[in-house]
């Protein structure tokens, strides 16, 4: 008996390859992973949770579409960092707002305004970099 991956046992890679991998262009894969991961990361407030959810998805999509694996890994890590930084559920947001005696939602809104600018620039750069790397 060898060590098997749960995602493989459930047929995750096969499912992703046959559905999203069949029509998603390689150029859009890192940007798509970054965008979806950022949204999910915002709502769960955890970088580790986002990385755990999106790393198998990102790797499967990168392999099935022929996208850059390092660029896709970077997109997953950046998405998790964005979500943890901007979410009102994130531990750093709650801790910092508590220390500074600010309302958590107001502080999270303030950080979100600034972070969306950086995320927009990152999204454009992931898309542009995929043209040169793929």
Short mmCIF file of N, CA and C in Angstrom, two decimals, residues 23-36 61 65 67 71-72 75 123 126-128 130-131 134:
data_model
loop_
_atom_site.label_atom_id
_atom_site.label_comp_id
_atom_site.label_asym_id
_atom_site.label_seq_id
_atom_site.Cartn_x
_atom_site.Cartn_y
_atom_site.Cartn_z
N UNK A 23 -11.37 23.93 -22.32
CA UNK A 23 -11.68 25.18 -23.03
C UNK A 23 -10.96 26.42 -22.49
N UNK A 24 -10.27 26.33 -21.38
CA UNK A 24 -9.56 27.48 -20.81
C UNK A 24 -8.20 27.61 -21.49
N UNK A 25 -7.93 28.74 -22.16
CA UNK A 25 -6.62 28.90 -22.81
C UNK A 25 -5.50 29.01 -21.78
N UNK A 26 -4.33 28.55 -22.15
CA UNK A 26 -3.17 28.57 -21.25
C UNK A 26 -2.85 29.99 -20.80
N UNK A 27 -3.08 30.97 -21.66
CA UNK A 27 -2.76 32.36 -21.33
C UNK A 27 -3.64 32.88 -20.19
N UNK A 28 -4.86 32.37 -20.09
CA UNK A 28 -5.77 32.85 -19.06
C UNK A 28 -5.69 32.08 -17.74
N UNK A 29 -4.99 30.96 -17.72
CA UNK A 29 -4.99 30.12 -16.53
C UNK A 29 -4.45 30.82 -15.28
N UNK A 30 -3.24 31.40 -15.28
CA UNK A 30 -2.76 32.06 -14.05
C UNK A 30 -3.65 33.22 -13.60
N UNK A 31 -4.12 34.03 -14.55
CA UNK A 31 -4.98 35.17 -14.20
C UNK A 31 -6.31 34.69 -13.63
N UNK A 32 -6.87 33.64 -14.20
CA UNK A 32 -8.13 33.08 -13.72
C UNK A 32 -7.98 32.52 -12.32
N UNK A 33 -6.90 31.78 -12.09
CA UNK A 33 -6.63 31.22 -10.76
C UNK A 33 -6.46 32.35 -9.74
N UNK A 34 -5.74 33.40 -10.13
CA UNK A 34 -5.55 34.53 -9.22
C UNK A 34 -6.88 35.20 -8.89
N UNK A 35 -7.71 35.43 -9.89
CA UNK A 35 -8.98 36.10 -9.67
C UNK A 35 -9.92 35.27 -8.79
N UNK A 36 -10.10 34.00 -9.15
CA UNK A 36 -10.98 33.13 -8.37
C UNK A 36 -10.43 32.92 -6.95
N UNK A 61 -4.98 22.55 -13.65
CA UNK A 61 -5.27 23.40 -14.80
C UNK A 61 -4.01 23.76 -15.58
N UNK A 65 -3.79 22.63 -19.42
CA UNK A 65 -3.84 23.68 -20.45
C UNK A 65 -2.47 24.01 -21.04
N UNK A 67 -0.19 25.75 -19.35
CA UNK A 67 0.21 27.06 -18.81
C UNK A 67 1.49 26.92 -18.00
N UNK A 71 4.26 30.30 -12.81
CA UNK A 71 3.38 31.47 -12.80
C UNK A 71 2.05 31.14 -12.12
N UNK A 72 1.55 29.94 -12.34
CA UNK A 72 0.30 29.52 -11.70
C UNK A 72 0.49 29.33 -10.20
N UNK A 75 0.42 32.68 -8.73
CA UNK A 75 -0.94 33.22 -8.70
C UNK A 75 -1.72 32.67 -7.51
N UNK A 123 -3.40 41.28 -11.81
CA UNK A 123 -4.20 40.53 -12.76
C UNK A 123 -3.76 40.83 -14.20
N UNK A 126 -0.31 39.18 -14.68
CA UNK A 126 -0.40 37.73 -14.86
C UNK A 126 -0.82 37.40 -16.29
N UNK A 127 -1.76 38.14 -16.80
CA UNK A 127 -2.23 37.93 -18.17
C UNK A 127 -1.12 38.23 -19.16
N UNK A 128 -0.42 39.35 -18.96
CA UNK A 128 0.66 39.74 -19.88
C UNK A 128 1.84 38.78 -19.79
N UNK A 130 1.84 35.68 -19.03
CA UNK A 130 1.51 34.38 -19.62
C UNK A 130 1.78 34.36 -21.12
N UNK A 131 1.68 35.50 -21.79
CA UNK A 131 1.99 35.56 -23.22
C UNK A 131 3.47 35.31 -23.47
N UNK A 134 4.40 31.36 -21.74
CA UNK A 134 3.79 30.17 -22.33
C UNK A 134 4.26 29.96 -23.75
#
